[in-house]
JSON list of C-alpha atoms and ligand atoms in Angstrom, two decimals:
[
{"chain": "A", "resi": 1, "resn": "MET", "atom": "CA", "xyz": [14.38, -2.61, 2.71]},
{"chain": "A", "resi": 2, "resn": "THR", "atom": "CA", "xyz": [11.33, -4.75, 2.20]},
{"chain": "A", "resi": 3, "resn": "ASP", "atom": "CA", "xyz": [8.28, -3.01, 0.77]},
{"chain": "A", "resi": 4, "resn": "THR", "atom": "CA", "xyz": [5.61, -4.02, 3.24]},
{"chain": "A", "resi": 5, "resn": "LEU", "atom": "CA", "xyz": [2.94, -1.48, 2.30]},
{"chain": "A", "resi": 6, "resn": "ASN", "atom": "CA", "xyz": [-0.28, -2.65, 0.73]},
{"chain": "A", "resi": 7, "resn": "TRP", "atom": "CA", "xyz": [-0.27, -0.85, -2.63]},
{"chain": "A", "resi": 8, "resn": "VAL", "atom": "CA", "xyz": [-3.45, -0.21, -4.60]},
{"chain": "A", "resi": 9, "resn": "ALA", "atom": "CA", "xyz": [-3.32, 0.74, -8.30]},
{"chain": "A", "resi": 10, "resn": "VAL", "atom": "CA", "xyz": [-5.41, 3.87, -8.85]},
{"chain": "A", "resi": 11, "resn": "GLY", "atom": "CA", "xyz": [-4.68, 4.97, -12.43]},
{"chain": "A", "resi": 12, "resn": "ALA", "atom": "CA", "xyz": [-2.17, 6.57, -14.73]},
{"chain": "A", "resi": 13, "resn": "PRO", "atom": "CA", "xyz": [-0.55, 9.97, -14.19]},
{"chain": "A", "resi": 14, "resn": "ALA", "atom": "CA", "xyz": [-2.24, 11.17, -17.40]},
{"chain": "A", "resi": 15, "resn": "GLU", "atom": "CA", "xyz": [-5.65, 10.64, -15.77]},
{"chain": "A", "resi": 16, "resn": "ILE", "atom": "CA", "xyz": [-4.98, 13.52, -13.39]},
{"chain": "A", "resi": 17, "resn": "SER", "atom": "CA", "xyz": [-6.78, 16.48, -14.89]},
{"chain": "A", "resi": 18, "resn": "PRO", "atom": "CA", "xyz": [-4.37, 18.92, -16.53]},
{"chain": "A", "resi": 19, "resn": "ASP", "atom": "CA", "xyz": [-6.90, 21.68, -15.78]},
{"chain": "A", "resi": 20, "resn": "THR", "atom": "CA", "xyz": [-7.27, 21.14, -12.03]},
{"chain": "A", "resi": 21, "resn": "GLY", "atom": "CA", "xyz": [-4.18, 19.02, -11.28]},
{"chain": "A", "resi": 22, "resn": "THR", "atom": "CA", "xyz": [-6.38, 16.70, -9.22]},
{"chain": "A", "resi": 23, "resn": "LEU", "atom": "CA", "xyz": [-8.09, 13.32, -9.45]},
{"chain": "A", "resi": 24, "resn": "ARG", "atom": "CA", "xyz": [-10.43, 11.80, -6.85]},
{"chain": "A", "resi": 25, "resn": "VAL", "atom": "CA", "xyz": [-10.02, 8.04, -6.36]},
{"chain": "A", "resi": 26, "resn": "VAL", "atom": "CA", "xyz": [-11.07, 5.53, -3.71]},
{"chain": "A", "resi": 27, "resn": "VAL", "atom": "CA", "xyz": [-8.48, 3.47, -1.82]},
{"chain": "A", "resi": 28, "resn": "GLU", "atom": "CA", "xyz": [-9.68, 0.81, 0.60]},
{"chain": "A", "resi": 29, "resn": "GLY", "atom": "CA", "xyz": [-13.01, 2.61, 0.98]},
{"chain": "A", "resi": 30, "resn": "GLU", "atom": "CA", "xyz": [-11.46, 6.03, 1.60]},
{"chain": "A", "resi": 31, "resn": "ALA", "atom": "CA", "xyz": [-11.72, 8.95, -0.83]},
{"chain": "A", "resi": 32, "resn": "VAL", "atom": "CA", "xyz": [-8.24, 10.06, -1.82]},
{"chain": "A", "resi": 33, "resn": "CYS", "atom": "CA", "xyz": [-7.20, 13.05, -3.89]},
{"chain": "A", "resi": 34, "resn": "LEU", "atom": "CA", "xyz": [-4.26, 12.68, -6.26]},
{"chain": "A", "resi": 35, "resn": "TYR", "atom": "CA", "xyz": [-2.36, 15.81, -7.22]},
{"chain": "A", "resi": 36, "resn": "LYS", "atom": "CA", "xyz": [0.08, 16.59, -10.00]},
{"chain": "A", "resi": 37, "resn": "LEU", "atom": "CA", "xyz": [2.11, 19.65, -9.05]},
{"chain": "A", "resi": 38, "resn": "GLU", "atom": "CA", "xyz": [3.82, 22.18, -11.26]},
{"chain": "A", "resi": 39, "resn": "ASP", "atom": "CA", "xyz": [7.12, 20.30, -10.94]},
{"chain": "A", "resi": 40, "resn": "GLY", "atom": "CA", "xyz": [5.45, 17.11, -12.21]},
{"chain": "A", "resi": 41, "resn": "SER", "atom": "CA", "xyz": [5.52, 15.38, -8.84]},
{"chain": "A", "resi": 42, "resn": "ILE", "atom": "CA", "xyz": [2.49, 13.36, -7.78]},
{"chain": "A", "resi": 43, "resn": "HIS", "atom": "CA", "xyz": [1.05, 13.28, -4.27]},
{"chain": "A", "resi": 44, "resn": "ALA", "atom": "CA", "xyz": [-1.97, 11.89, -2.46]},
{"chain": "A", "resi": 45, "resn": "THR", "atom": "CA", "xyz": [-4.01, 13.12, 0.50]},
{"chain": "A", "resi": 46, "resn": "GLN", "atom": "CA", "xyz": [-7.40, 12.39, 1.95]},
{"chain": "A", "resi": 47, "resn": "ASP", "atom": "CA", "xyz": [-9.97, 13.98, -0.35]},
{"chain": "A", "resi": 48, "resn": "ARG", "atom": "CA", "xyz": [-12.25, 15.34, 2.33]},
{"chain": "A", "resi": 49, "resn": "CYS", "atom": "CA", "xyz": [-11.31, 18.66, 3.88]},
{"chain": "A", "resi": 50, "resn": "SER", "atom": "CA", "xyz": [-10.68, 18.44, 7.63]},
{"chain": "A", "resi": 51, "resn": "HIS", "atom": "CA", "xyz": [-12.87, 21.52, 8.17]},
{"chain": "A", "resi": 52, "resn": "GLY", "atom": "CA", "xyz": [-16.07, 20.33, 6.50]},
{"chain": "A", "resi": 53, "resn": "ASN", "atom": "CA", "xyz": [-17.68, 18.19, 3.88]},
{"chain": "A", "resi": 54, "resn": "ALA", "atom": "CA", "xyz": [-15.82, 19.33, 0.79]},
{"chain": "A", "resi": 55, "resn": "SER", "atom": "CA", "xyz": [-13.84, 17.45, -1.84]},
{"chain": "A", "resi": 56, "resn": "LEU", "atom": "CA", "xyz": [-10.33, 18.83, -2.19]},
{"chain": "A", "resi": 57, "resn": "ALA", "atom": "CA", "xyz": [-10.26, 17.41, -5.72]},
{"chain": "A", "resi": 58, "resn": "GLU", "atom": "CA", "xyz": [-12.60, 20.32, -6.55]},
{"chain": "A", "resi": 59, "resn": "GLY", "atom": "CA", "xyz": [-10.20, 22.84, -5.06]},
{"chain": "A", "resi": 60, "resn": "TYR", "atom": "CA", "xyz": [-7.42, 24.95, -6.52]},
{"chain": "A", "resi": 61, "resn": "ILE", "atom": "CA", "xyz": [-3.68, 24.26, -6.47]},
{"chain": "A", "resi": 62, "resn": "GLU", "atom": "CA", "xyz": [-1.04, 26.95, -6.25]},
{"chain": "A", "resi": 63, "resn": "ASP", "atom": "CA", "xyz": [2.60, 26.46, -5.29]},
{"chain": "A", "resi": 64, "resn": "GLY", "atom": "CA", "xyz": [2.02, 23.06, -3.71]},
{"chain": "A", "resi": 65, "resn": "ILE", "atom": "CA", "xyz": [-0.96, 24.28, -1.69]},
{"chain": "A", "resi": 66, "resn": "ILE", "atom": "CA", "xyz": [-4.54, 23.04, -2.16]},
{"chain": "A", "resi": 67, "resn": "GLU", "atom": "CA", "xyz": [-7.29, 25.55, -1.46]},
{"chain": "A", "resi": 68, "resn": "CYS", "atom": "CA", "xyz": [-10.58, 24.03, -0.33]},
{"chain": "A", "resi": 69, "resn": "PRO", "atom": "CA", "xyz": [-13.48, 24.99, -2.61]},
{"chain": "A", "resi": 70, "resn": "LEU", "atom": "CA", "xyz": [-15.89, 25.55, 0.29]},
{"chain": "A", "resi": 71, "resn": "HIS", "atom": "CA", "xyz": [-14.29, 28.07, 2.68]},
{"chain": "A", "resi": 72, "resn": "GLN", "atom": "CA", "xyz": [-10.90, 28.56, 1.00]},
{"chain": "A", "resi": 73, "resn": "GLY", "atom": "CA", "xyz": [-8.86, 27.01, 3.80]},
{"chain": "A", "resi": 74, "resn": "CYS", "atom": "CA", "xyz": [-5.52, 25.64, 2.57]},
{"chain": "A", "resi": 75, "resn": "PHE", "atom": "CA", "xyz": [-3.28, 22.62, 3.08]},
{"chain": "A", "resi": 76, "resn": "ASP", "atom": "CA", "xyz": [0.28, 21.82, 2.11]},
{"chain": "A", "resi": 77, "resn": "ILE", "atom": "CA", "xyz": [-0.14, 18.95, -0.34]},
{"chain": "A", "resi": 78, "resn": "ARG", "atom": "CA", "xyz": [3.23, 17.37, 0.51]},
{"chain": "A", "resi": 79, "resn": "THR", "atom": "CA", "xyz": [2.76, 17.32, 4.29]},
{"chain": "A", "resi": 80, "resn": "GLY", "atom": "CA", "xyz": [-0.99, 17.64, 4.85]},
{"chain": "A", "resi": 81, "resn": "GLU", "atom": "CA", "xyz": [-0.39, 20.56, 7.20]},
{"chain": "A", "resi": 82, "resn": "ALA", "atom": "CA", "xyz": [-3.22, 23.09, 7.48]},
{"chain": "A", "resi": 83, "resn": "VAL", "atom": "CA", "xyz": [-1.68, 26.39, 6.40]},
{"chain": "A", "resi": 84, "resn": "SER", "atom": "CA", "xyz": [-4.58, 28.83, 6.45]},
{"chain": "A", "resi": 85, "resn": "ALA", "atom": "CA", "xyz": [-7.84, 29.43, 8.30]},
{"chain": "A", "resi": 86, "resn": "PRO", "atom": "CA", "xyz": [-10.39, 28.13, 8.85]},
{"chain": "A", "resi": 87, "resn": "CYS", "atom": "CA", "xyz": [-8.48, 24.84, 8.55]},
{"chain": "A", "resi": 88, "resn": "LYS", "atom": "CA", "xyz": [-6.55, 23.78, 11.66]},
{"chain": "A", "resi": 89, "resn": "VAL", "atom": "CA", "xyz": [-6.48, 19.99, 11.54]},
{"chain": "A", "resi": 90, "resn": "PRO", "atom": "CA", "xyz": [-4.01, 18.43, 9.10]},
{"chain": "A", "resi": 91, "resn": "ILE", "atom": "CA", "xyz": [-5.19, 16.09, 6.38]},
{"chain": "A", "resi": 92, "resn": "ARG", "atom": "CA", "xyz": [-3.81, 12.60, 5.93]},
{"chain": "A", "resi": 93, "resn": "VAL", "atom": "CA", "xyz": [-1.04, 12.13, 3.39]},
{"chain": "A", "resi": 94, "resn": "TYR", "atom": "CA", "xyz": [-0.77, 8.77, 1.66]},
{"chain": "A", "resi": 95, "resn": "PRO", "atom": "CA", "xyz": [2.41, 7.14, 0.36]},
{"chain": "A", "resi": 96, "resn": "ILE", "atom": "CA", "xyz": [2.46, 6.75, -3.40]},
{"chain": "A", "resi": 97, "resn": "LYS", "atom": "CA", "xyz": [4.70, 5.11, -5.96]},
{"chain": "A", "resi": 98, "resn": "ILE", "atom": "CA", "xyz": [4.67, 4.99, -9.74]},
{"chain": "A", "resi": 99, "resn": "GLU", "atom": "CA", "xyz": [5.63, 1.86, -11.64]},
{"chain": "A", "resi": 100, "resn": "ASN", "atom": "CA", "xyz": [5.15, 1.26, -15.36]},
{"chain": "A", "resi": 101, "resn": "ASP", "atom": "CA", "xyz": [3.05, 4.43, -15.65]},
{"chain": "A", "resi": 102, "resn": "VAL", "atom": "CA", "xyz": [0.64, 3.29, -12.95]},
{"chain": "A", "resi": 103, "resn": "ILE", "atom": "CA", "xyz": [0.13, 5.23, -9.70]},
{"chain": "A", "resi": 104, "resn": "TYR", "atom": "CA", "xyz": [-0.12, 3.12, -6.57]},
{"chain": "A", "resi": 105, "resn": "VAL", "atom": "CA", "xyz": [-1.41, 4.45, -3.25]},
{"chain": "A", "resi": 106, "resn": "SER", "atom": "CA", "xyz": [-0.99, 2.72, 0.07]},
{"chain": "A", "resi": 107, "resn": "GLY", "atom": "CA", "xyz": [-3.88, 2.90, 2.51]},
{"chain": "A", "resi": 108, "resn": "GLU", "atom": "CA", "xyz": [-1.43, 2.32, 5.33]},
{"chain": "A", "resi": 109, "resn": "SER", "atom": "CA", "xyz": [0.56, 4.98, 7.11]},
{"chain": "A", "resi": 110, "resn": "ALA", "atom": "CA", "xyz": [3.96, 5.88, 5.71]},
{"chain": "B", "resi": 201, "resn": "FES", "atom": "FE1", "xyz": [-12.80, 23.12, 3.63]},
{"chain": "B", "resi": 201, "resn": "FES", "atom": "FE2", "xyz": [-14.34, 24.64, 5.18]},
{"chain": "B", "resi": 201, "resn": "FES", "atom": "S1", "xyz": [-14.83, 22.74, 4.29]},
{"chain": "B", "resi": 201, "resn": "FES", "atom": "S2", "xyz": [-12.33, 25.07, 4.44]}
]
């Protein structure tokens, strides 16, 4: 299969904070939050909460769920699904790949 996505290099896995498990980056003008989960997997979603003006990179991760720092709504990091109130609208999930210790995010839909 041909890789037709437009990949953007955003940093190394080690740049994701070991304290928070998150890193805010910008991809094609959009704020994106990178996550490193307990199993070592890396994921990317839109950084802005769908409920309000909060950066999910400042939130808290537990069991693959990101809790928004503003009103404590939660999203599934792998799917973007809103899993607790007050969040109802899913957040965008971005495709990622890692090559030669560099994380690439695609601004296009998976
Ligand atoms: Fe995120 Fe309200 S801004 S839960």
